Amino acid sequence: MDANKHIFLIGFMGSGKTTVGRMLSESTDRPFIDLDHLIEDEQGKTIPELFEALGESGFRALERQALRTCERKNPSVVSTGGGLPCFYDSMDVMKHMGATIYLKTSPVELARRLQPEAAKRPLLKGVVLEQLPAHIASMLSKRESFYLQADYVIETDGLSDTAVMQRCLAILR
Ligand code: S3P
């Protein structure tokens, strides 16, 4: 693990980036940055409100700015929004600033986890429950070519958050 660089967790919504990121920050004694929360704090609005006010492209521009602010921060564990790696040159930017880990979760498992909160998520709102796995599979198929550029991939299906965190530690060691 390069002590001078960030650790980025990337992956689809519901893949465990925030939970695992928090645990990893404690284990590595690094600060934790959640880019979605950073944007919400800076803008004084929730993610759904920002999507509503600015549209997706406006939100992606904010994500890009937020990512750039990491350049000036101490080596941290950074959890990113699910779409961030797929816009602009964000994968290259992250790889330049540190190690990237893709938490890879199957569409069926993601649908199971996201089902209760789908209505609160701008990109899943309005999708009927039976369509959720197929909708997620379709989004994932467009995104995976970005996610798979990560330095490391951890398959999370069937693993607890602690087990995923331990795998992160093992690959970074
Ligand atoms: C998004 C994922 C969300 C949030 C926004 C858009 C996406 O973050 O940035 O709702 O495009 O997949 P999480 O992956 O942290 O839930």
PDB file of C-alpha atoms and ligand atoms in Angstrom:
ATOM      1  CA  MET A   1       0.000   0.000   0.000  1.00  0.00           C
ATOM      2  CA  ASP A   2       1.467   3.359  -1.015  1.00  0.00           C
ATOM      3  CA  ALA A   3       1.205   5.504   2.107  1.00  0.00           C
ATOM      4  CA  ASN A   4       1.162   8.697   0.039  1.00  0.00           C
ATOM      5  CA  LYS A   5      -1.774   7.788  -2.174  1.00  0.00           C
ATOM      6  CA  HIS A   6      -5.528   7.489  -1.814  1.00  0.00           C
ATOM      7  CA  ILE A   7      -7.538   4.270  -1.875  1.00  0.00           C
ATOM      8  CA  PHE A   8     -10.659   4.598  -4.067  1.00  0.00           C
ATOM      9  CA  LEU A   9     -13.636   2.246  -3.772  1.00  0.00           C
ATOM     10  CA  ILE A  10     -15.766   2.119  -6.897  1.00  0.00           C
ATOM     11  CA  GLY A  11     -18.796   0.103  -7.961  1.00  0.00           C
ATOM     12  CA  PHE A  12     -22.543   0.164  -8.485  1.00  0.00           C
ATOM     13  CA  MET A  13     -24.977   1.667  -5.954  1.00  0.00           C
ATOM     14  CA  GLY A  14     -25.479  -0.847  -3.156  1.00  0.00           C
ATOM     15  CA  SER A  15     -22.122  -2.565  -3.610  1.00  0.00           C
ATOM     16  CA  GLY A  16     -21.004  -1.548  -0.099  1.00  0.00           C
ATOM     17  CA  LYS A  17     -18.531   1.249  -0.934  1.00  0.00           C
ATOM     18  CA  THR A  18     -19.544   3.504   1.951  1.00  0.00           C
ATOM     19  CA  THR A  19     -19.793   0.797   4.625  1.00  0.00           C
ATOM     20  CA  VAL A  20     -16.590  -0.948   3.580  1.00  0.00           C
ATOM     21  CA  GLY A  21     -14.870   2.420   3.071  1.00  0.00           C
ATOM     22  CA  ARG A  22     -15.606   3.489   6.639  1.00  0.00           C
ATOM     23  CA  MET A  23     -14.260   0.217   8.016  1.00  0.00           C
ATOM     24  CA  LEU A  24     -11.180   0.390   5.803  1.00  0.00           C
ATOM     25  CA  SER A  25     -10.454   3.938   6.908  1.00  0.00           C
ATOM     26  CA  GLU A  26     -10.453   2.792  10.536  1.00  0.00           C
ATOM     27  CA  SER A  27      -8.237  -0.201   9.822  1.00  0.00           C
ATOM     28  CA  THR A  28      -5.738   1.824   7.799  1.00  0.00           C
ATOM     29  CA  ASP A  29      -5.923   4.860  10.063  1.00  0.00           C
ATOM     30  CA  ARG A  30      -6.702   7.131   7.141  1.00  0.00           C
ATOM     31  CA  PRO A  31      -9.443   9.738   6.865  1.00  0.00           C
ATOM     32  CA  PHE A  32     -12.636   8.654   5.126  1.00  0.00           C
ATOM     33  CA  ILE A  33     -14.139  10.717   2.309  1.00  0.00           C
ATOM     34  CA  ASP A  34     -17.536   9.891   0.843  1.00  0.00           C
ATOM     35  CA  LEU A  35     -17.792  11.975  -2.316  1.00  0.00           C
ATOM     36  CA  ASP A  36     -21.623  11.940  -2.347  1.00  0.00           C
ATOM     37  CA  HIS A  37     -21.688  13.289   1.214  1.00  0.00           C
ATOM     38  CA  LEU A  38     -19.012  15.846   0.379  1.00  0.00           C
ATOM     39  CA  ILE A  39     -21.140  17.160  -2.504  1.00  0.00           C
ATOM     40  CA  GLU A  40     -24.290  17.215  -0.347  1.00  0.00           C
ATOM     41  CA  ASP A  41     -22.484  19.154   2.392  1.00  0.00           C
ATOM     42  CA  GLU A  42     -20.937  21.634  -0.011  1.00  0.00           C
ATOM     43  CA  GLN A  43     -24.146  22.249  -1.939  1.00  0.00           C
ATOM     44  CA  GLY A  44     -26.494  22.104   1.051  1.00  0.00           C
ATOM     45  CA  LYS A  45     -28.801  19.783  -0.929  1.00  0.00           C
ATOM     46  CA  THR A  46     -29.420  16.049  -1.107  1.00  0.00           C
ATOM     47  CA  ILE A  47     -28.398  14.031  -4.172  1.00  0.00           C
ATOM     48  CA  PRO A  48     -32.044  13.692  -5.359  1.00  0.00           C
ATOM     49  CA  GLU A  49     -32.481  17.475  -4.972  1.00  0.00           C
ATOM     50  CA  LEU A  50     -29.322  18.100  -6.992  1.00  0.00           C
ATOM     51  CA  PHE A  51     -30.482  15.741  -9.769  1.00  0.00           C
ATOM     52  CA  GLU A  52     -33.803  17.568  -9.782  1.00  0.00           C
ATOM     53  CA  ALA A  53     -32.253  21.040  -9.865  1.00  0.00           C
ATOM     54  CA  LEU A  54     -29.288  20.439 -12.198  1.00  0.00           C
ATOM     55  CA  GLY A  55     -30.131  17.312 -14.144  1.00  0.00           C
ATOM     56  CA  GLU A  56     -27.722  14.390 -14.369  1.00  0.00           C
ATOM     57  CA  SER A  57     -25.083  16.325 -16.332  1.00  0.00           C
ATOM     58  CA  GLY A  58     -25.033  19.085 -13.704  1.00  0.00           C
ATOM     59  CA  PHE A  59     -24.587  16.487 -10.987  1.00  0.00           C
ATOM     60  CA  ARG A  60     -21.750  14.794 -12.912  1.00  0.00           C
ATOM     61  CA  ALA A  61     -19.950  18.134 -13.137  1.00  0.00           C
ATOM     62  CA  LEU A  62     -20.177  18.488  -9.335  1.00  0.00           C
ATOM     63  CA  GLU A  63     -18.816  14.966  -8.918  1.00  0.00           C
ATOM     64  CA  ARG A  64     -15.907  15.827 -11.141  1.00  0.00           C
ATOM     65  CA  GLN A  65     -15.088  18.916  -9.064  1.00  0.00           C
ATOM     66  CA  ALA A  66     -15.396  16.934  -5.833  1.00  0.00           C
ATOM     67  CA  LEU A  67     -12.996  14.295  -7.161  1.00  0.00           C
ATOM     68  CA  ARG A  68     -10.463  16.986  -8.038  1.00  0.00           C
ATOM     69  CA  THR A  69     -10.484  18.266  -4.447  1.00  0.00           C
ATOM     70  CA  CYS A  70      -8.974  14.906  -3.392  1.00  0.00           C
ATOM     71  CA  GLU A  71      -5.726  16.006  -5.017  1.00  0.00           C
ATOM     72  CA  ARG A  72      -5.168  18.402  -2.127  1.00  0.00           C
ATOM     73  CA  LYS A  73      -6.117  16.002   0.659  1.00  0.00           C
ATOM     74  CA  ASN A  74      -4.043  13.684   2.835  1.00  0.00           C
ATOM     75  CA  PRO A  75      -4.025  10.030   1.756  1.00  0.00           C
ATOM     76  CA  SER A  76      -7.562   8.837   2.455  1.00  0.00           C
ATOM     77  CA  VAL A  77     -10.049   6.096   1.769  1.00  0.00           C
ATOM     78  CA  VAL A  78     -12.457   7.571  -0.794  1.00  0.00           C
ATOM     79  CA  SER A  79     -15.835   6.079  -1.613  1.00  0.00           C
ATOM     80  CA  THR A  80     -17.275   7.304  -4.912  1.00  0.00           C
ATOM     81  CA  GLY A  81     -20.789   7.564  -6.330  1.00  0.00           C
ATOM     82  CA  GLY A  82     -21.725   4.626  -8.569  1.00  0.00           C
ATOM     83  CA  GLY A  83     -21.684   6.696 -11.754  1.00  0.00           C
ATOM     84  CA  LEU A  84     -18.531   8.707 -11.121  1.00  0.00           C
ATOM     85  CA  PRO A  85     -16.032   6.350 -12.838  1.00  0.00           C
ATOM     86  CA  CYS A  86     -18.111   6.411 -16.039  1.00  0.00           C
ATOM     87  CA  PHE A  87     -17.901  10.146 -16.778  1.00  0.00           C
ATOM     88  CA  TYR A  88     -15.077  12.370 -18.005  1.00  0.00           C
ATOM     89  CA  ASP A  89     -11.613  10.921 -17.446  1.00  0.00           C
ATOM     90  CA  SER A  90     -12.402  10.030 -13.823  1.00  0.00           C
ATOM     91  CA  MET A  91     -10.943   6.502 -13.946  1.00  0.00           C
ATOM     92  CA  ASP A  92      -7.597   7.913 -15.109  1.00  0.00           C
ATOM     93  CA  VAL A  93      -7.757  10.706 -12.526  1.00  0.00           C
ATOM     94  CA  MET A  94      -8.367   8.193  -9.715  1.00  0.00           C
ATOM     95  CA  LYS A  95      -5.686   5.797 -10.918  1.00  0.00           C
ATOM     96  CA  HIS A  96      -3.250   8.666 -10.972  1.00  0.00           C
ATOM     97  CA  MET A  97      -4.124   9.630  -7.393  1.00  0.00           C
ATOM     98  CA  GLY A  98      -4.105   6.149  -5.888  1.00  0.00           C
ATOM     99  CA  ALA A  99      -5.252   2.536  -5.873  1.00  0.00           C
ATOM    100  CA  THR A 100      -8.693   1.729  -7.272  1.00  0.00           C
ATOM    101  CA  ILE A 101     -10.779  -1.212  -6.040  1.00  0.00           C
ATOM    102  CA  TYR A 102     -13.966  -2.323  -7.808  1.00  0.00           C
ATOM    103  CA  LEU A 103     -16.500  -3.934  -5.483  1.00  0.00           C
ATOM    104  CA  LYS A 104     -18.205  -6.237  -7.966  1.00  0.00           C
ATOM    105  CA  THR A 105     -21.712  -7.333  -6.999  1.00  0.00           C
ATOM    106  CA  SER A 106     -24.204  -9.268  -9.131  1.00  0.00           C
ATOM    107  CA  PRO A 107     -27.379  -7.533 -10.426  1.00  0.00           C
ATOM    108  CA  VAL A 108     -29.570  -9.966  -8.454  1.00  0.00           C
ATOM    109  CA  GLU A 109     -27.788  -9.164  -5.201  1.00  0.00           C
ATOM    110  CA  LEU A 110     -27.779  -5.420  -5.985  1.00  0.00           C
ATOM    111  CA  ALA A 111     -31.520  -5.525  -6.689  1.00  0.00           C
ATOM    112  CA  ARG A 112     -32.116  -7.301  -3.387  1.00  0.00           C
ATOM    113  CA  ARG A 113     -30.182  -4.631  -1.499  1.00  0.00           C
ATOM    114  CA  LEU A 114     -31.557  -1.640  -3.424  1.00  0.00           C
ATOM    115  CA  GLN A 115     -35.212  -2.706  -3.525  1.00  0.00           C
ATOM    116  CA  PRO A 116     -36.251  -0.944  -0.277  1.00  0.00           C
ATOM    117  CA  GLU A 117     -34.652   2.346  -1.276  1.00  0.00           C
ATOM    118  CA  ALA A 118     -35.053   2.400  -5.060  1.00  0.00           C
ATOM    119  CA  ALA A 119     -37.646   5.198  -4.948  1.00  0.00           C
ATOM    120  CA  LYS A 120     -35.128   7.495  -3.217  1.00  0.00           C
ATOM    121  CA  ARG A 121     -32.484   6.995  -5.892  1.00  0.00           C
ATOM    122  CA  PRO A 122     -32.741   9.307  -8.900  1.00  0.00           C
ATOM    123  CA  LEU A 123     -31.617   6.691 -11.430  1.00  0.00           C
ATOM    124  CA  LEU A 124     -33.865   3.906 -10.097  1.00  0.00           C
ATOM    125  CA  LYS A 125     -36.972   5.937  -9.369  1.00  0.00           C
ATOM    126  CA  GLY A 126     -40.034   4.733 -11.247  1.00  0.00           C
ATOM    127  CA  VAL A 127     -38.590   1.319 -12.115  1.00  0.00           C
ATOM    128  CA  VAL A 128     -41.159  -1.332 -11.180  1.00  0.00           C
ATOM    129  CA  LEU A 129     -39.890  -3.910  -8.707  1.00  0.00           C
ATOM    130  CA  GLU A 130     -40.019  -6.861 -11.095  1.00  0.00           C
ATOM    131  CA  GLN A 131     -37.907  -4.893 -13.560  1.00  0.00           C
ATOM    132  CA  LEU A 132     -35.260  -3.869 -11.046  1.00  0.00           C
ATOM    133  CA  PRO A 133     -32.758  -6.738 -11.626  1.00  0.00           C
ATOM    134  CA  ALA A 134     -32.984  -6.318 -15.420  1.00  0.00           C
ATOM    135  CA  HIS A 135     -32.702  -2.542 -15.145  1.00  0.00           C
ATOM    136  CA  ILE A 136     -29.616  -2.852 -12.940  1.00  0.00           C
ATOM    137  CA  ALA A 137     -28.106  -5.490 -15.253  1.00  0.00           C
ATOM    138  CA  SER A 138     -28.561  -3.138 -18.195  1.00  0.00           C
ATOM    139  CA  MET A 139     -26.974  -0.171 -16.383  1.00  0.00           C
ATOM    140  CA  LEU A 140     -24.146  -2.388 -15.176  1.00  0.00           C
ATOM    141  CA  SER A 141     -23.401  -3.661 -18.668  1.00  0.00           C
ATOM    142  CA  LYS A 142     -22.851  -0.049 -19.786  1.00  0.00           C
ATOM    143  CA  ARG A 143     -20.695   0.735 -16.773  1.00  0.00           C
ATOM    144  CA  GLU A 144     -18.543  -2.324 -16.301  1.00  0.00           C
ATOM    145  CA  SER A 145     -15.966  -1.407 -18.932  1.00  0.00           C
ATOM    146  CA  PHE A 146     -15.129   1.549 -16.696  1.00  0.00           C
ATOM    147  CA  TYR A 147     -15.295  -0.310 -13.402  1.00  0.00           C
ATOM    148  CA  LEU A 148     -13.070  -3.084 -14.738  1.00  0.00           C
ATOM    149  CA  GLN A 149     -10.255  -0.606 -15.331  1.00  0.00           C
ATOM    150  CA  ALA A 150      -9.746  -0.675 -11.544  1.00  0.00           C
ATOM    151  CA  ASP A 151      -6.429  -1.970 -10.233  1.00  0.00           C
ATOM    152  CA  TYR A 152      -8.244  -4.644  -8.202  1.00  0.00           C
ATOM    153  CA  VAL A 153     -11.618  -6.359  -8.365  1.00  0.00           C
ATOM    154  CA  ILE A 154     -13.312  -7.952  -5.349  1.00  0.00           C
ATOM    155  CA  GLU A 155     -16.394 -10.109  -5.915  1.00  0.00           C
ATOM    156  CA  THR A 156     -18.621  -9.312  -2.964  1.00  0.00           C
ATOM    157  CA  ASP A 157     -21.561 -11.723  -3.390  1.00  0.00           C
ATOM    158  CA  GLY A 158     -21.845 -13.916  -0.299  1.00  0.00           C
ATOM    159  CA  LEU A 159     -19.215 -11.940   1.636  1.00  0.00           C
ATOM    160  CA  SER A 160     -19.879  -9.860   4.755  1.00  0.00           C
ATOM    161  CA  ASP A 161     -18.746  -6.229   4.794  1.00  0.00           C
ATOM    162  CA  THR A 162     -15.959  -7.234   7.176  1.00  0.00           C
ATOM    163  CA  ALA A 163     -14.786  -9.960   4.805  1.00  0.00           C
ATOM    164  CA  VAL A 164     -14.773  -7.499   1.886  1.00  0.00           C
ATOM    165  CA  MET A 165     -12.778  -5.036   3.981  1.00  0.00           C
ATOM    166  CA  GLN A 166     -10.267  -7.748   4.878  1.00  0.00           C
ATOM    167  CA  ARG A 167      -9.838  -8.589   1.199  1.00  0.00           C
ATOM    168  CA  CYS A 168      -9.156  -4.913   0.520  1.00  0.00           C
ATOM    169  CA  LEU A 169      -6.468  -4.947   3.211  1.00  0.00           C
ATOM    170  CA  ALA A 170      -4.945  -8.147   1.826  1.00  0.00           C
ATOM    171  CA  ILE A 171      -4.639  -6.865  -1.738  1.00  0.00           C
ATOM    172  CA  LEU A 172      -3.286  -3.500  -0.671  1.00  0.00           C
ATOM    173  CA  ARG A 173      -0.640  -4.969   1.614  1.00  0.00           C
TER     174      ARG A 173
HETATM  175  C1  S3P B   1     -25.358   7.185  -8.649  1.00  0.00           C
HETATM  176  C2  S3P B   1     -24.989   6.632  -7.442  1.00  0.00           C
HETATM  177  C3  S3P B   1     -25.178   7.293  -6.153  1.00  0.00           C
HETATM  178  C4  S3P B   1     -25.258   8.813  -6.347  1.00  0.00           C
HETATM  179  C5  S3P B   1     -26.254   9.164  -7.407  1.00  0.00           C
HETATM  180  C6  S3P B   1     -25.946   8.532  -8.752  1.00  0.00           C
HETATM  181  C7  S3P B   1     -25.120   6.421  -9.907  1.00  0.00           C
HETATM  182  O1  S3P B   1     -24.101   6.999  -5.268  1.00  0.00           O
HETATM  183  O2  S3P B   1     -24.005   9.337  -6.699  1.00  0.00           O
HETATM  184  O3  S3P B   1     -27.528   8.771  -6.962  1.00  0.00           O
HETATM  185  O4  S3P B   1     -25.097   7.045 -10.984  1.00  0.00           O
HETATM  186  O5  S3P B   1     -24.924   5.199  -9.826  1.00  0.00           O
HETATM  187  P1  S3P B   1     -23.879   5.580  -4.516  1.00  0.00           P
HETATM  188  O6  S3P B   1     -23.282   4.620  -5.488  1.00  0.00           O
HETATM  189  O7  S3P B   1     -22.915   5.919  -3.415  1.00  0.00           O
HETATM  190  O8  S3P B   1     -25.185   5.143  -3.989  1.00  0.00           O
END
